[in-house]
Amino acid sequence: MKTQIARLSPHQNAKVFGVLTALGSLIFVIPMAILVSFIPPGVDAAGNAVDQPSPLFFLFLPIAYLLMGYIMTVVGCALYNWMYKYLGGIEYESRDQ
């Protein structure tokens, strides 16, 4: 039986995808934060010590992924819902067993 998806819920899909991207970013953020903590302080052209990135920077990254994942998913779902009127939806085939 062929079925078309007529509507995607923007808020529900965006919540799920936003959380998944935030959790997925931790795979990169945690090792990056650990590696940066072992890097010795750098110096500028005058020989003055340069501060390392704040731990708040690493806290900001998953939050940024969550927000951007949420916003982009809302936009994508809204675009899909609008285009469904003109092109039809994603079609899939299912079988009852």
Coordinates of C-alpha atoms in Angstrom, one line a residue, residues 18-92:
G18 CA 17.5 19.8 18.1
V19 CA 18.1 17.5 21.1
L20 CA 19.8 14.9 18.8
T21 CA 22.1 17.4 17.2
A22 CA 23.0 18.8 20.7
L23 CA 23.8 15.3 22.0
G24 CA 25.7 14.5 18.8
S25 CA 27.8 17.6 19.1
L26 CA 29.1 16.3 22.5
I27 CA 31.0 13.6 20.6
F28 CA 33.2 16.4 19.2
V29 CA 32.9 19.0 22.0
I30 CA 34.1 16.9 24.9
P31 CA 37.3 15.6 23.3
M32 CA 38.0 19.1 21.9
A33 CA 37.6 20.6 25.4
I34 CA 39.9 18.0 26.9
L35 CA 42.6 18.6 24.2
V36 CA 42.4 22.3 24.5
S37 CA 42.9 22.1 28.2
F38 CA 46.3 20.5 27.7
I39 CA 47.6 23.0 25.1
P40 CA 50.1 25.4 26.7
P41 CA 49.1 29.1 26.6
G42 CA 50.1 30.8 23.4
V43 CA 51.8 34.2 22.9
D44 CA 51.1 37.0 20.6
A45 CA 53.6 38.9 18.4
A46 CA 54.8 41.0 21.3
G47 CA 55.5 37.9 23.5
N48 CA 52.5 38.4 25.8
A49 CA 50.6 35.4 27.0
V50 CA 47.2 34.8 25.3
D51 CA 44.4 33.3 27.3
Q52 CA 42.9 29.9 26.4
P53 CA 39.2 29.7 25.4
S54 CA 36.8 29.9 28.2
P55 CA 34.9 26.7 29.3
L56 CA 31.8 28.7 28.6
F57 CA 32.7 28.5 24.9
F58 CA 32.5 24.8 25.0
L59 CA 29.1 25.0 26.8
F60 CA 27.9 27.3 24.0
L61 CA 28.5 24.9 21.2
P62 CA 25.9 22.2 22.1
I63 CA 23.4 25.0 22.8
A64 CA 24.1 26.6 19.4
Y65 CA 23.6 23.2 17.7
L66 CA 20.3 22.7 19.6
L67 CA 19.0 26.1 18.5
M68 CA 20.2 25.9 14.9
G69 CA 18.9 22.3 14.6
Y70 CA 15.6 23.4 15.9
I71 CA 15.3 26.5 13.6
M72 CA 16.4 24.6 10.5
T73 CA 14.0 21.7 11.2
V74 CA 11.1 24.1 11.7
V75 CA 12.0 25.8 8.4
G76 CA 12.4 22.5 6.6
C77 CA 9.0 21.1 7.9
A78 CA 7.2 24.3 7.0
L79 CA 8.7 24.2 3.5
Y80 CA 7.7 20.6 3.1
N81 CA 4.1 21.3 4.3
W82 CA 3.9 24.2 1.8
M83 CA 5.3 22.2 -1.1
Y84 CA 3.0 19.3 -0.4
K85 CA 0.1 21.2 -1.9
Y86 CA 2.0 21.5 -5.3
L87 CA 4.2 18.4 -5.5
G88 CA 2.7 15.8 -3.3
G89 CA 4.5 14.2 -0.3
I90 CA 7.1 11.7 0.4
E91 CA 5.8 8.4 -0.7
Y92 CA 6.5 5.1 0.9

